[in-house]
JSON list of C-alpha atoms and ligand atoms in Angstrom, two decimals:
[
{"chain": "A", "resi": 27, "resn": "UNK", "atom": "CA", "xyz": [22.23, 24.75, -32.69]},
{"chain": "A", "resi": 28, "resn": "UNK", "atom": "CA", "xyz": [21.21, 27.70, -30.55]},
{"chain": "A", "resi": 29, "resn": "UNK", "atom": "CA", "xyz": [20.89, 30.52, -31.68]},
{"chain": "A", "resi": 30, "resn": "UNK", "atom": "CA", "xyz": [23.47, 32.40, -29.37]},
{"chain": "A", "resi": 31, "resn": "UNK", "atom": "CA", "xyz": [26.09, 31.42, -27.06]},
{"chain": "A", "resi": 32, "resn": "UNK", "atom": "CA", "xyz": [26.73, 31.99, -23.75]},
{"chain": "A", "resi": 33, "resn": "UNK", "atom": "CA", "xyz": [30.28, 32.94, -22.09]},
{"chain": "A", "resi": 34, "resn": "UNK", "atom": "CA", "xyz": [31.81, 30.20, -20.42]},
{"chain": "A", "resi": 35, "resn": "UNK", "atom": "CA", "xyz": [30.03, 29.20, -16.94]},
{"chain": "A", "resi": 36, "resn": "UNK", "atom": "CA", "xyz": [27.35, 31.71, -17.18]},
{"chain": "A", "resi": 37, "resn": "UNK", "atom": "CA", "xyz": [24.71, 31.26, -14.78]},
{"chain": "A", "resi": 38, "resn": "UNK", "atom": "CA", "xyz": [21.10, 33.40, -14.80]},
{"chain": "A", "resi": 39, "resn": "UNK", "atom": "CA", "xyz": [19.08, 33.22, -12.25]},
{"chain": "A", "resi": 40, "resn": "UNK", "atom": "CA", "xyz": [15.22, 33.66, -12.32]},
{"chain": "A", "resi": 41, "resn": "UNK", "atom": "CA", "xyz": [13.31, 33.51, -9.63]},
{"chain": "A", "resi": 42, "resn": "UNK", "atom": "CA", "xyz": [9.74, 34.22, -8.58]},
{"chain": "A", "resi": 43, "resn": "UNK", "atom": "CA", "xyz": [6.68, 33.27, -7.18]},
{"chain": "A", "resi": 44, "resn": "UNK", "atom": "CA", "xyz": [4.29, 29.47, -8.56]},
{"chain": "A", "resi": 45, "resn": "UNK", "atom": "CA", "xyz": [3.05, 30.11, -11.34]},
{"chain": "A", "resi": 46, "resn": "UNK", "atom": "CA", "xyz": [4.58, 33.54, -12.48]},
{"chain": "A", "resi": 47, "resn": "UNK", "atom": "CA", "xyz": [6.03, 30.98, -15.51]},
{"chain": "A", "resi": 48, "resn": "UNK", "atom": "CA", "xyz": [9.73, 30.60, -14.32]},
{"chain": "A", "resi": 49, "resn": "UNK", "atom": "CA", "xyz": [9.91, 27.33, -15.24]},
{"chain": "A", "resi": 50, "resn": "UNK", "atom": "CA", "xyz": [8.97, 27.58, -18.68]},
{"chain": "A", "resi": 51, "resn": "UNK", "atom": "CA", "xyz": [10.60, 30.72, -20.01]},
{"chain": "A", "resi": 52, "resn": "UNK", "atom": "CA", "xyz": [13.95, 29.41, -18.29]},
{"chain": "A", "resi": 53, "resn": "UNK", "atom": "CA", "xyz": [13.71, 26.20, -20.96]},
{"chain": "A", "resi": 54, "resn": "UNK", "atom": "CA", "xyz": [12.75, 28.97, -23.66]},
{"chain": "A", "resi": 55, "resn": "UNK", "atom": "CA", "xyz": [15.62, 30.71, -22.80]},
{"chain": "A", "resi": 56, "resn": "UNK", "atom": "CA", "xyz": [18.18, 27.83, -22.12]},
{"chain": "A", "resi": 57, "resn": "UNK", "atom": "CA", "xyz": [17.05, 27.16, -26.35]},
{"chain": "A", "resi": 58, "resn": "UNK", "atom": "CA", "xyz": [18.17, 29.90, -27.12]},
{"chain": "A", "resi": 59, "resn": "UNK", "atom": "CA", "xyz": [21.39, 30.29, -25.10]},
{"chain": "A", "resi": 60, "resn": "UNK", "atom": "CA", "xyz": [22.32, 26.61, -25.06]},
{"chain": "A", "resi": 61, "resn": "UNK", "atom": "CA", "xyz": [22.29, 26.38, -21.14]},
{"chain": "A", "resi": 62, "resn": "UNK", "atom": "CA", "xyz": [20.97, 23.75, -19.05]},
{"chain": "A", "resi": 63, "resn": "UNK", "atom": "CA", "xyz": [18.27, 24.81, -16.44]},
{"chain": "A", "resi": 64, "resn": "UNK", "atom": "CA", "xyz": [17.31, 23.48, -13.91]},
{"chain": "A", "resi": 65, "resn": "UNK", "atom": "CA", "xyz": [14.69, 23.32, -11.86]},
{"chain": "A", "resi": 66, "resn": "UNK", "atom": "CA", "xyz": [15.38, 23.64, -7.94]},
{"chain": "A", "resi": 67, "resn": "UNK", "atom": "CA", "xyz": [11.60, 23.84, -7.24]},
{"chain": "A", "resi": 68, "resn": "UNK", "atom": "CA", "xyz": [12.14, 19.85, -7.70]},
{"chain": "A", "resi": 69, "resn": "UNK", "atom": "CA", "xyz": [14.27, 19.78, -5.11]},
{"chain": "A", "resi": 70, "resn": "UNK", "atom": "CA", "xyz": [11.76, 20.74, -2.56]},
{"chain": "A", "resi": 71, "resn": "UNK", "atom": "CA", "xyz": [8.89, 18.69, -4.18]},
{"chain": "A", "resi": 72, "resn": "UNK", "atom": "CA", "xyz": [10.98, 15.47, -4.07]},
{"chain": "A", "resi": 73, "resn": "UNK", "atom": "CA", "xyz": [11.18, 15.98, -0.10]},
{"chain": "A", "resi": 74, "resn": "UNK", "atom": "CA", "xyz": [8.01, 16.71, 0.48]},
{"chain": "A", "resi": 75, "resn": "UNK", "atom": "CA", "xyz": [6.45, 14.17, -1.69]},
{"chain": "A", "resi": 76, "resn": "UNK", "atom": "CA", "xyz": [8.63, 11.31, 0.08]},
{"chain": "A", "resi": 77, "resn": "UNK", "atom": "CA", "xyz": [8.06, 12.98, 3.33]},
{"chain": "A", "resi": 78, "resn": "UNK", "atom": "CA", "xyz": [4.27, 12.60, 3.12]},
{"chain": "A", "resi": 79, "resn": "UNK", "atom": "CA", "xyz": [4.73, 9.00, 1.56]},
{"chain": "A", "resi": 80, "resn": "UNK", "atom": "CA", "xyz": [7.57, 7.92, 4.14]},
{"chain": "A", "resi": 81, "resn": "UNK", "atom": "CA", "xyz": [5.10, 9.11, 7.26]},
{"chain": "A", "resi": 82, "resn": "UNK", "atom": "CA", "xyz": [7.73, 11.33, 8.05]},
{"chain": "A", "resi": 83, "resn": "UNK", "atom": "CA", "xyz": [6.26, 14.47, 9.59]},
{"chain": "A", "resi": 84, "resn": "UNK", "atom": "CA", "xyz": [5.40, 17.77, 8.41]},
{"chain": "A", "resi": 85, "resn": "UNK", "atom": "CA", "xyz": [5.74, 19.74, 11.54]},
{"chain": "A", "resi": 86, "resn": "UNK", "atom": "CA", "xyz": [9.13, 18.08, 12.67]},
{"chain": "A", "resi": 87, "resn": "UNK", "atom": "CA", "xyz": [11.88, 19.64, 10.78]},
{"chain": "A", "resi": 88, "resn": "UNK", "atom": "CA", "xyz": [14.54, 17.43, 12.53]},
{"chain": "A", "resi": 89, "resn": "UNK", "atom": "CA", "xyz": [12.98, 14.55, 11.04]},
{"chain": "A", "resi": 90, "resn": "UNK", "atom": "CA", "xyz": [12.57, 15.87, 7.51]},
{"chain": "A", "resi": 91, "resn": "UNK", "atom": "CA", "xyz": [16.34, 16.82, 7.92]},
{"chain": "A", "resi": 92, "resn": "UNK", "atom": "CA", "xyz": [17.62, 13.14, 8.10]},
{"chain": "A", "resi": 93, "resn": "UNK", "atom": "CA", "xyz": [15.45, 11.90, 5.46]},
{"chain": "A", "resi": 94, "resn": "UNK", "atom": "CA", "xyz": [16.98, 14.93, 3.00]},
{"chain": "A", "resi": 95, "resn": "UNK", "atom": "CA", "xyz": [20.59, 13.47, 4.66]},
{"chain": "A", "resi": 96, "resn": "UNK", "atom": "CA", "xyz": [19.25, 9.87, 2.90]},
{"chain": "A", "resi": 97, "resn": "UNK", "atom": "CA", "xyz": [17.84, 11.19, -0.04]},
{"chain": "A", "resi": 98, "resn": "UNK", "atom": "CA", "xyz": [20.64, 12.88, -0.91]},
{"chain": "A", "resi": 99, "resn": "UNK", "atom": "CA", "xyz": [22.71, 9.47, -1.43]},
{"chain": "A", "resi": 100, "resn": "UNK", "atom": "CA", "xyz": [19.41, 8.36, -3.13]},
{"chain": "A", "resi": 101, "resn": "UNK", "atom": "CA", "xyz": [18.71, 11.36, -5.62]},
{"chain": "A", "resi": 102, "resn": "UNK", "atom": "CA", "xyz": [19.90, 12.07, -9.55]},
{"chain": "A", "resi": 103, "resn": "UNK", "atom": "CA", "xyz": [19.33, 15.67, -9.80]},
{"chain": "A", "resi": 104, "resn": "UNK", "atom": "CA", "xyz": [19.98, 15.99, -13.70]},
{"chain": "A", "resi": 105, "resn": "UNK", "atom": "CA", "xyz": [18.32, 18.95, -16.41]},
{"chain": "A", "resi": 106, "resn": "UNK", "atom": "CA", "xyz": [15.78, 15.86, -17.19]},
{"chain": "A", "resi": 107, "resn": "UNK", "atom": "CA", "xyz": [13.63, 16.06, -14.08]},
{"chain": "A", "resi": 108, "resn": "UNK", "atom": "CA", "xyz": [14.86, 13.94, -10.79]},
{"chain": "A", "resi": 109, "resn": "UNK", "atom": "CA", "xyz": [15.61, 10.50, -10.35]},
{"chain": "A", "resi": 110, "resn": "UNK", "atom": "CA", "xyz": [15.02, 8.52, -7.05]},
{"chain": "A", "resi": 111, "resn": "UNK", "atom": "CA", "xyz": [16.63, 5.26, -7.30]},
{"chain": "A", "resi": 112, "resn": "UNK", "atom": "CA", "xyz": [17.04, 5.38, -11.04]},
{"chain": "A", "resi": 113, "resn": "UNK", "atom": "CA", "xyz": [13.77, 5.82, -11.86]},
{"chain": "A", "resi": 114, "resn": "UNK", "atom": "CA", "xyz": [12.56, 9.89, -12.77]},
{"chain": "A", "resi": 115, "resn": "UNK", "atom": "CA", "xyz": [9.66, 11.05, -10.68]},
{"chain": "A", "resi": 116, "resn": "UNK", "atom": "CA", "xyz": [9.03, 14.72, -11.96]},
{"chain": "A", "resi": 117, "resn": "UNK", "atom": "CA", "xyz": [6.12, 14.24, -13.48]},
{"chain": "A", "resi": 118, "resn": "UNK", "atom": "CA", "xyz": [4.58, 12.94, -9.93]},
{"chain": "A", "resi": 119, "resn": "UNK", "atom": "CA", "xyz": [5.96, 15.53, -8.08]},
{"chain": "A", "resi": 120, "resn": "UNK", "atom": "CA", "xyz": [3.61, 18.36, -10.28]},
{"chain": "A", "resi": 121, "resn": "UNK", "atom": "CA", "xyz": [-0.22, 18.20, -7.63]},
{"chain": "A", "resi": 122, "resn": "UNK", "atom": "CA", "xyz": [-0.83, 20.42, -5.43]},
{"chain": "A", "resi": 123, "resn": "UNK", "atom": "CA", "xyz": [-0.86, 18.43, -2.52]},
{"chain": "A", "resi": 124, "resn": "UNK", "atom": "CA", "xyz": [2.84, 17.97, -3.50]},
{"chain": "A", "resi": 125, "resn": "UNK", "atom": "CA", "xyz": [3.70, 21.31, -3.50]},
{"chain": "A", "resi": 126, "resn": "UNK", "atom": "CA", "xyz": [1.70, 22.43, -0.24]},
{"chain": "A", "resi": 127, "resn": "UNK", "atom": "CA", "xyz": [4.23, 20.25, 1.08]},
{"chain": "A", "resi": 128, "resn": "UNK", "atom": "CA", "xyz": [7.08, 21.60, -0.57]},
{"chain": "A", "resi": 129, "resn": "UNK", "atom": "CA", "xyz": [6.44, 24.76, 1.12]},
{"chain": "A", "resi": 130, "resn": "UNK", "atom": "CA", "xyz": [6.80, 23.76, 4.13]},
{"chain": "A", "resi": 131, "resn": "UNK", "atom": "CA", "xyz": [9.77, 21.41, 4.27]},
{"chain": "A", "resi": 132, "resn": "UNK", "atom": "CA", "xyz": [11.22, 24.83, 2.19]},
{"chain": "A", "resi": 133, "resn": "UNK", "atom": "CA", "xyz": [10.60, 26.93, 5.15]},
{"chain": "A", "resi": 134, "resn": "UNK", "atom": "CA", "xyz": [12.83, 24.66, 7.71]},
{"chain": "A", "resi": 135, "resn": "UNK", "atom": "CA", "xyz": [16.51, 26.19, 7.36]},
{"chain": "A", "resi": 136, "resn": "UNK", "atom": "CA", "xyz": [18.01, 23.31, 8.06]},
{"chain": "A", "resi": 137, "resn": "UNK", "atom": "CA", "xyz": [16.37, 21.69, 4.72]},
{"chain": "A", "resi": 138, "resn": "UNK", "atom": "CA", "xyz": [17.46, 24.60, 2.79]},
{"chain": "A", "resi": 139, "resn": "UNK", "atom": "CA", "xyz": [21.32, 23.71, 4.52]},
{"chain": "A", "resi": 140, "resn": "UNK", "atom": "CA", "xyz": [21.70, 20.77, 3.61]},
{"chain": "A", "resi": 141, "resn": "UNK", "atom": "CA", "xyz": [19.92, 21.02, -0.51]},
{"chain": "A", "resi": 142, "resn": "UNK", "atom": "CA", "xyz": [22.68, 24.22, -1.18]},
{"chain": "A", "resi": 143, "resn": "UNK", "atom": "CA", "xyz": [25.63, 21.72, -1.55]},
{"chain": "A", "resi": 144, "resn": "UNK", "atom": "CA", "xyz": [24.04, 20.29, -4.32]},
{"chain": "A", "resi": 145, "resn": "UNK", "atom": "CA", "xyz": [22.87, 23.31, -5.84]},
{"chain": "A", "resi": 146, "resn": "UNK", "atom": "CA", "xyz": [26.20, 24.66, -5.49]},
{"chain": "A", "resi": 147, "resn": "UNK", "atom": "CA", "xyz": [27.67, 21.78, -7.33]},
{"chain": "A", "resi": 148, "resn": "UNK", "atom": "CA", "xyz": [25.59, 21.73, -10.33]},
{"chain": "A", "resi": 149, "resn": "UNK", "atom": "CA", "xyz": [26.08, 25.33, -11.27]},
{"chain": "A", "resi": 150, "resn": "UNK", "atom": "CA", "xyz": [29.26, 25.17, -11.38]},
{"chain": "A", "resi": 151, "resn": "UNK", "atom": "CA", "xyz": [29.54, 24.50, -15.23]},
{"chain": "A", "resi": 152, "resn": "UNK", "atom": "CA", "xyz": [26.97, 26.98, -15.81]},
{"chain": "A", "resi": 153, "resn": "UNK", "atom": "CA", "xyz": [23.34, 27.11, -16.16]},
{"chain": "A", "resi": 154, "resn": "UNK", "atom": "CA", "xyz": [19.93, 28.59, -15.46]},
{"chain": "A", "resi": 155, "resn": "UNK", "atom": "CA", "xyz": [18.70, 28.55, -12.25]},
{"chain": "A", "resi": 156, "resn": "UNK", "atom": "CA", "xyz": [14.89, 29.63, -11.11]},
{"chain": "A", "resi": 157, "resn": "UNK", "atom": "CA", "xyz": [13.62, 29.13, -7.91]},
{"chain": "A", "resi": 158, "resn": "UNK", "atom": "CA", "xyz": [12.98, 31.37, -4.69]},
{"chain": "A", "resi": 159, "resn": "UNK", "atom": "CA", "xyz": [16.04, 32.60, -3.53]},
{"chain": "A", "resi": 160, "resn": "UNK", "atom": "CA", "xyz": [18.74, 32.18, -6.66]},
{"chain": "A", "resi": 161, "resn": "UNK", "atom": "CA", "xyz": [19.51, 35.42, -6.46]},
{"chain": "A", "resi": 162, "resn": "UNK", "atom": "CA", "xyz": [19.68, 35.91, -3.52]},
{"chain": "A", "resi": 163, "resn": "UNK", "atom": "CA", "xyz": [21.58, 33.06, -1.34]},
{"chain": "A", "resi": 164, "resn": "UNK", "atom": "CA", "xyz": [22.67, 30.27, -3.97]},
{"chain": "A", "resi": 165, "resn": "UNK", "atom": "CA", "xyz": [24.05, 32.24, -6.59]},
{"chain": "A", "resi": 166, "resn": "UNK", "atom": "CA", "xyz": [24.51, 35.85, -4.99]},
{"chain": "A", "resi": 167, "resn": "UNK", "atom": "CA", "xyz": [27.28, 36.32, -7.81]},
{"chain": "A", "resi": 168, "resn": "UNK", "atom": "CA", "xyz": [25.49, 35.54, -10.87]},
{"chain": "A", "resi": 169, "resn": "UNK", "atom": "CA", "xyz": [25.92, 37.91, -13.29]},
{"chain": "A", "resi": 170, "resn": "UNK", "atom": "CA", "xyz": [22.13, 38.36, -14.74]},
{"chain": "A", "resi": 171, "resn": "UNK", "atom": "CA", "xyz": [19.10, 37.54, -11.77]},
{"chain": "A", "resi": 172, "resn": "UNK", "atom": "CA", "xyz": [15.93, 38.10, -13.06]},
{"chain": "A", "resi": 173, "resn": "UNK", "atom": "CA", "xyz": [12.26, 37.73, -10.76]},
{"chain": "A", "resi": 174, "resn": "UNK", "atom": "CA", "xyz": [9.30, 36.97, -12.47]},
{"chain": "A", "resi": 175, "resn": "UNK", "atom": "CA", "xyz": [5.79, 37.74, -11.45]},
{"chain": "A", "resi": 176, "resn": "UNK", "atom": "CA", "xyz": [2.27, 38.53, -12.36]},
{"chain": "A", "resi": 177, "resn": "UNK", "atom": "CA", "xyz": [-0.71, 38.66, -10.82]},
{"chain": "A", "resi": 178, "resn": "UNK", "atom": "CA", "xyz": [-2.39, 35.99, -8.60]},
{"chain": "A", "resi": 179, "resn": "UNK", "atom": "CA", "xyz": [-5.58, 35.94, -9.92]},
{"chain": "A", "resi": 180, "resn": "UNK", "atom": "CA", "xyz": [-3.13, 35.40, -13.57]},
{"chain": "A", "resi": 181, "resn": "UNK", "atom": "CA", "xyz": [-1.13, 32.95, -12.20]},
{"chain": "A", "resi": 182, "resn": "UNK", "atom": "CA", "xyz": [-3.85, 30.94, -10.56]},
{"chain": "A", "resi": 183, "resn": "UNK", "atom": "CA", "xyz": [-4.66, 30.58, -13.70]},
{"chain": "A", "resi": 184, "resn": "UNK", "atom": "CA", "xyz": [-1.56, 29.33, -15.22]},
{"chain": "A", "resi": 185, "resn": "UNK", "atom": "CA", "xyz": [-1.86, 26.37, -12.39]},
{"chain": "A", "resi": 186, "resn": "UNK", "atom": "CA", "xyz": [-5.63, 25.30, -12.86]},
{"chain": "A", "resi": 187, "resn": "UNK", "atom": "CA", "xyz": [-5.46, 25.01, -16.81]},
{"chain": "A", "resi": 188, "resn": "UNK", "atom": "CA", "xyz": [-1.63, 22.96, -16.09]},
{"chain": "A", "resi": 189, "resn": "UNK", "atom": "CA", "xyz": [-3.50, 20.66, -13.45]},
{"chain": "A", "resi": 190, "resn": "UNK", "atom": "CA", "xyz": [-7.12, 20.57, -15.16]},
{"chain": "A", "resi": 191, "resn": "UNK", "atom": "CA", "xyz": [-6.36, 17.54, -16.38]},
{"chain": "A", "resi": 192, "resn": "UNK", "atom": "CA", "xyz": [-5.27, 15.31, -13.25]},
{"chain": "A", "resi": 193, "resn": "UNK", "atom": "CA", "xyz": [-7.27, 17.12, -10.42]},
{"chain": "A", "resi": 194, "resn": "UNK", "atom": "CA", "xyz": [-10.72, 18.16, -10.41]},
{"chain": "A", "resi": 195, "resn": "UNK", "atom": "CA", "xyz": [-9.30, 21.71, -8.70]},
{"chain": "A", "resi": 196, "resn": "UNK", "atom": "CA", "xyz": [-11.63, 24.77, -9.24]},
{"chain": "A", "resi": 197, "resn": "UNK", "atom": "CA", "xyz": [-10.16, 27.90, -10.38]},
{"chain": "A", "resi": 198, "resn": "UNK", "atom": "CA", "xyz": [-10.79, 29.18, -6.72]},
{"chain": "A", "resi": 199, "resn": "UNK", "atom": "CA", "xyz": [-9.45, 26.58, -4.74]},
{"chain": "A", "resi": 200, "resn": "UNK", "atom": "CA", "xyz": [-6.20, 26.96, -6.65]},
{"chain": "A", "resi": 201, "resn": "UNK", "atom": "CA", "xyz": [-6.10, 30.81, -6.19]},
{"chain": "A", "resi": 202, "resn": "UNK", "atom": "CA", "xyz": [-6.67, 30.03, -1.59]},
{"chain": "A", "resi": 203, "resn": "UNK", "atom": "CA", "xyz": [-3.90, 27.53, -2.59]},
{"chain": "A", "resi": 204, "resn": "UNK", "atom": "CA", "xyz": [-1.65, 29.99, -4.48]},
{"chain": "A", "resi": 205, "resn": "UNK", "atom": "CA", "xyz": [-2.00, 32.74, -1.64]},
{"chain": "A", "resi": 206, "resn": "UNK", "atom": "CA", "xyz": [-1.00, 30.30, 1.06]},
{"chain": "A", "resi": 207, "resn": "UNK", "atom": "CA", "xyz": [2.12, 29.46, -0.28]},
{"chain": "A", "resi": 208, "resn": "UNK", "atom": "CA", "xyz": [2.90, 33.02, -1.49]},
{"chain": "A", "resi": 209, "resn": "UNK", "atom": "CA", "xyz": [2.45, 33.79, 2.09]},
{"chain": "A", "resi": 210, "resn": "UNK", "atom": "CA", "xyz": [4.03, 31.36, 3.08]},
{"chain": "A", "resi": 211, "resn": "UNK", "atom": "CA", "xyz": [7.02, 31.72, 0.99]},
{"chain": "A", "resi": 212, "resn": "UNK", "atom": "CA", "xyz": [7.39, 35.72, 1.86]},
{"chain": "A", "resi": 213, "resn": "UNK", "atom": "CA", "xyz": [7.44, 35.69, 4.97]},
{"chain": "A", "resi": 214, "resn": "UNK", "atom": "CA", "xyz": [9.66, 32.54, 5.78]},
{"chain": "A", "resi": 215, "resn": "UNK", "atom": "CA", "xyz": [12.54, 33.57, 8.25]},
{"chain": "A", "resi": 216, "resn": "UNK", "atom": "CA", "xyz": [15.15, 31.27, 6.50]},
{"chain": "A", "resi": 217, "resn": "UNK", "atom": "CA", "xyz": [15.85, 32.33, 2.70]},
{"chain": "A", "resi": 218, "resn": "UNK", "atom": "CA", "xyz": [12.66, 33.94, 2.02]},
{"chain": "A", "resi": 219, "resn": "UNK", "atom": "CA", "xyz": [10.94, 34.28, -1.77]},
{"chain": "A", "resi": 220, "resn": "UNK", "atom": "CA", "xyz": [12.34, 38.53, -2.44]},
{"chain": "A", "resi": 221, "resn": "UNK", "atom": "CA", "xyz": [13.78, 40.11, -4.92]},
{"chain": "A", "resi": 222, "resn": "UNK", "atom": "CA", "xyz": [17.93, 40.46, -5.18]},
{"chain": "A", "resi": 223, "resn": "UNK", "atom": "CA", "xyz": [18.71, 43.79, -4.50]},
{"chain": "A", "resi": 224, "resn": "UNK", "atom": "CA", "xyz": [20.13, 43.50, -9.14]},
{"chain": "A", "resi": 225, "resn": "UNK", "atom": "CA", "xyz": [17.31, 41.92, -10.12]},
{"chain": "A", "resi": 226, "resn": "UNK", "atom": "CA", "xyz": [15.62, 42.90, -12.93]},
{"chain": "A", "resi": 227, "resn": "UNK", "atom": "CA", "xyz": [12.26, 42.55, -12.25]},
{"chain": "A", "resi": 228, "resn": "UNK", "atom": "CA", "xyz": [9.68, 41.49, -15.31]},
{"chain": "A", "resi": 229, "resn": "UNK", "atom": "CA", "xyz": [6.24, 41.53, -14.75]},
{"chain": "A", "resi": 230, "resn": "UNK", "atom": "CA", "xyz": [4.85, 38.78, -17.24]},
{"chain": "A", "resi": 231, "resn": "UNK", "atom": "CA", "xyz": [0.64, 39.37, -16.45]},
{"chain": "A", "resi": 232, "resn": "UNK", "atom": "CA", "xyz": [-0.05, 40.06, -19.45]},
{"chain": "A", "resi": 233, "resn": "UNK", "atom": "CA", "xyz": [3.25, 39.36, -21.45]},
{"chain": "A", "resi": 234, "resn": "UNK", "atom": "CA", "xyz": [3.26, 36.45, -24.25]},
{"chain": "A", "resi": 235, "resn": "UNK", "atom": "CA", "xyz": [6.77, 33.95, -22.95]},
{"chain": "A", "resi": 236, "resn": "UNK", "atom": "CA", "xyz": [8.59, 34.39, -26.13]},
{"chain": "A", "resi": 237, "resn": "UNK", "atom": "CA", "xyz": [8.00, 38.24, -25.47]},
{"chain": "A", "resi": 238, "resn": "UNK", "atom": "CA", "xyz": [9.72, 37.76, -21.15]},
{"chain": "A", "resi": 239, "resn": "UNK", "atom": "CA", "xyz": [12.96, 36.00, -23.47]},
{"chain": "A", "resi": 240, "resn": "UNK", "atom": "CA", "xyz": [13.24, 38.08, -26.06]},
{"chain": "A", "resi": 241, "resn": "UNK", "atom": "CA", "xyz": [13.56, 41.02, -22.88]},
{"chain": "A", "resi": 242, "resn": "UNK", "atom": "CA", "xyz": [15.82, 38.61, -21.06]},
{"chain": "A", "resi": 243, "resn": "UNK", "atom": "CA", "xyz": [18.07, 37.89, -24.28]},
{"chain": "A", "resi": 244, "resn": "UNK", "atom": "CA", "xyz": [18.00, 42.29, -25.13]},
{"chain": "A", "resi": 245, "resn": "UNK", "atom": "CA", "xyz": [19.51, 42.24, -20.96]},
{"chain": "A", "resi": 246, "resn": "UNK", "atom": "CA", "xyz": [22.15, 39.51, -21.88]},
{"chain": "A", "resi": 247, "resn": "UNK", "atom": "CA", "xyz": [23.04, 40.81, -24.51]},
{"chain": "A", "resi": 248, "resn": "UNK", "atom": "CA", "xyz": [23.19, 44.50, -23.76]},
{"chain": "A", "resi": 249, "resn": "UNK", "atom": "CA", "xyz": [25.68, 42.94, -20.74]},
{"chain": "A", "resi": 250, "resn": "UNK", "atom": "CA", "xyz": [27.90, 40.64, -23.51]},
{"chain": "A", "resi": 251, "resn": "UNK", "atom": "CA", "xyz": [27.09, 37.60, -21.77]},
{"chain": "A", "resi": 252, "resn": "UNK", "atom": "CA", "xyz": [26.19, 36.17, -24.90]},
{"chain": "A", "resi": 253, "resn": "UNK", "atom": "CA", "xyz": [26.90, 36.67, -28.36]},
{"chain": "A", "resi": 254, "resn": "UNK", "atom": "CA", "xyz": [25.08, 35.45, -31.73]},
{"chain": "A", "resi": 255, "resn": "UNK", "atom": "CA", "xyz": [25.84, 32.27, -32.48]},
{"chain": "A", "resi": 256, "resn": "UNK", "atom": "CA", "xyz": [28.49, 31.92, -35.71]},
{"chain": "B", "resi": 417, "resn": "DC", "atom": "O1", "xyz": [8.73, 26.29, -7.94]},
{"chain": "B", "resi": 417, "resn": "DC", "atom": "P1", "xyz": [7.86, 25.18, -7.00]},
{"chain": "B", "resi": 417, "resn": "DC", "atom": "O2", "xyz": [6.42, 25.51, -6.79]},
{"chain": "B", "resi": 417, "resn": "DC", "atom": "O3", "xyz": [8.18, 23.61, -7.66]},
{"chain": "B", "resi": 417, "resn": "DC", "atom": "O4", "xyz": [7.96, 25.45, -5.89]},
{"chain": "B", "resi": 417, "resn": "DC", "atom": "C1", "xyz": [7.73, 24.45, -4.57]},
{"chain": "B", "resi": 417, "resn": "DC", "atom": "C2", "xyz": [8.03, 24.97, -3.86]},
{"chain": "B", "resi": 417, "resn": "DC", "atom": "O5", "xyz": [9.70, 24.77, -3.14]},
{"chain": "B", "resi": 417, "resn": "DC", "atom": "C3", "xyz": [7.15, 26.63, -3.48]},
{"chain": "B", "resi": 417, "resn": "DC", "atom": "O6", "xyz": [6.68, 26.69, -2.39]},
{"chain": "B", "resi": 417, "resn": "DC", "atom": "C4", "xyz": [8.18, 27.26, -3.00]},
{"chain": "B", "resi": 417, "resn": "DC", "atom": "C5", "xyz": [9.35, 26.79, -2.89]},
{"chain": "B", "resi": 417, "resn": "DC", "atom": "N1", "xyz": [11.22, 26.43, -2.98]},
{"chain": "B", "resi": 417, "resn": "DC", "atom": "C6", "xyz": [11.91, 27.44, -2.36]},
{"chain": "B", "resi": 417, "resn": "DC", "atom": "O7", "xyz": [12.08, 27.86, -1.33]},
{"chain": "B", "resi": 417, "resn": "DC", "atom": "N2", "xyz": [13.89, 27.68, -3.12]},
{"chain": "B", "resi": 417, "resn": "DC", "atom": "C7", "xyz": [13.67, 27.17, -4.43]},
{"chain": "B", "resi": 417, "resn": "DC", "atom": "N3", "xyz": [14.45, 27.93, -4.97]},
{"chain": "B", "resi": 417, "resn": "DC", "atom": "C8", "xyz": [12.37, 26.76, -4.87]},
{"chain": "B", "resi": 417, "resn": "DC", "atom": "C9", "xyz": [11.41, 26.53, -4.07]}
]
């Protein structure tokens, strides 16, 4: 059983750049407070990946938007990952190539708009949602918002360690990719990576995951959004 009980329907937004540790932190926090965790990056990664596979041009917003219309009928997005036609395809979405395609489709306003309804629907019963625009666009009313950061070099190192077994990319290569992605995510016109005014920033460069989670638990307890389980 989780150590903490969350108030009914609690939503927690965790935003931040690639490699800031959002996913790992969100999972550990979810275990502590007993909420499901939803990784919104998977929606963009799946769209980018299927576009690459089906030869849909990443330059054409209308073609990618039409692809999303089809995908919305085929996908099942759950706490266990994302399923396409019944198959869990999450593991295949982690590559840098898919990440770069995801970042391109994520810059398309109509694509984001189409994926918004799904995110609202899944958040209804309470969850921890991680992404780039959760606190600003998807769940602006969330009673707890965190913005996780870390230095670009540390984030690249973490990504590189994650990717090492599946690719031969160098640390410098991952660093350069990350800088390009950071810039695209932060500078796009629509729903850029941006901290919500009421979000709490946590710099995880020198913190362990459990230290980040402890800080979050402290905030949630002070706001009476969680209480120790009986
Ligand atoms: O978090 P990630 O690396 O899985 O995200 C993949 C891409 O999707 C990333 O370039 C940013 C984009 N993204 C976004 O624009 N909005 C979100 N809520 C989540 C991800």
